[in-house]
């Protein structure tokens, strides 16, 4: 069995997905499998992926959205750990190796995120994104809840068994499903930041991230407050403790 399952969900991004696949194949860490979940593409994604033969497991499903595609990949994964590489992202060559080395040094860490680069359409790195390394689980919970920083899905390495406890990606969310997942993971598990840029996020006209923080906030906020058992009084204490003011959601 592979140690890591790398899941690449994609939808009509044949021109991008091959670069995501190539970035995984270039990893210095070799104990992995690649699963491409095609969420009902109508372009040439199938033909492009099939050229990789048995190097890539290809799964086609009817269009159900990114959460469903990730969940399909998780259900088919054979690895102990799960990594995601969105089809418009790329891993740097030592991403998996450095993350696995960190996990070996910190075996109680159940999900590990990293810094990453924003990259423009010409392949130029335009910005280094540096999510915070938090001081304990409560600090991470509060930073995530207040959106102090964004965890990019393609930076995360997660112990597969975590999904048995916190559940899968919420398929009714078209946006913010990743934020919802990190909040749930942080409710039960230690999450750390490896403070190195180990992936690239390609910015292009079809990115949907700019819309993601607007759509499902009320429901996610309500469920998270219930999950964490936080009252307004508790939130005020956390704001004072960590010096982070709550944003207006």
C-alpha angles and dihedrals in degrees: 000000000000118000094224132032112204111203119201112189114193142174123186093333102119091141090057106033095069090060090051090051093047091051090056093045088054093059118128087216106075106182096096144100127218120222118187112196110198107203097206101301118187095195130075096287094118094052093047095049095044089061088073091065116193092353088083131039108220121204122182123197136165114272109281104146136264096293092055091048092052091047091051089053092049092050091052096042119116097187129102089229131043126216126178127211111184111217093251093049133079134207120227110235098259098040099109094038094053092045093049090048089053092049090052090054093045107033094172090062107103101180128027127192129184144198117273143190128245108224128196128223090271092056095254119144105238103174141009111226113208115189113198125265100228129214102237136328098292091053090050091048092052094045090051094045093051091043091238086159140356124245109214110222093225091060096058129100113190133186104243094225090065090076090061089063105035099031131235130296110299105253095199089067114083089180135026091027090129092052089051091051095050090050091052094046091050090054091069111014145052112255123189138188121230100210099221131092104249104160142036128229114206113217113210141146096275097055112123100193094102089066097041100085094054106053113063104015099119094054095043092046092050094048092046094051088052093046093050095038091232122162125190087260091055091048091054090052091050091048090054094042097052100028092233118132118215116250120229102256 
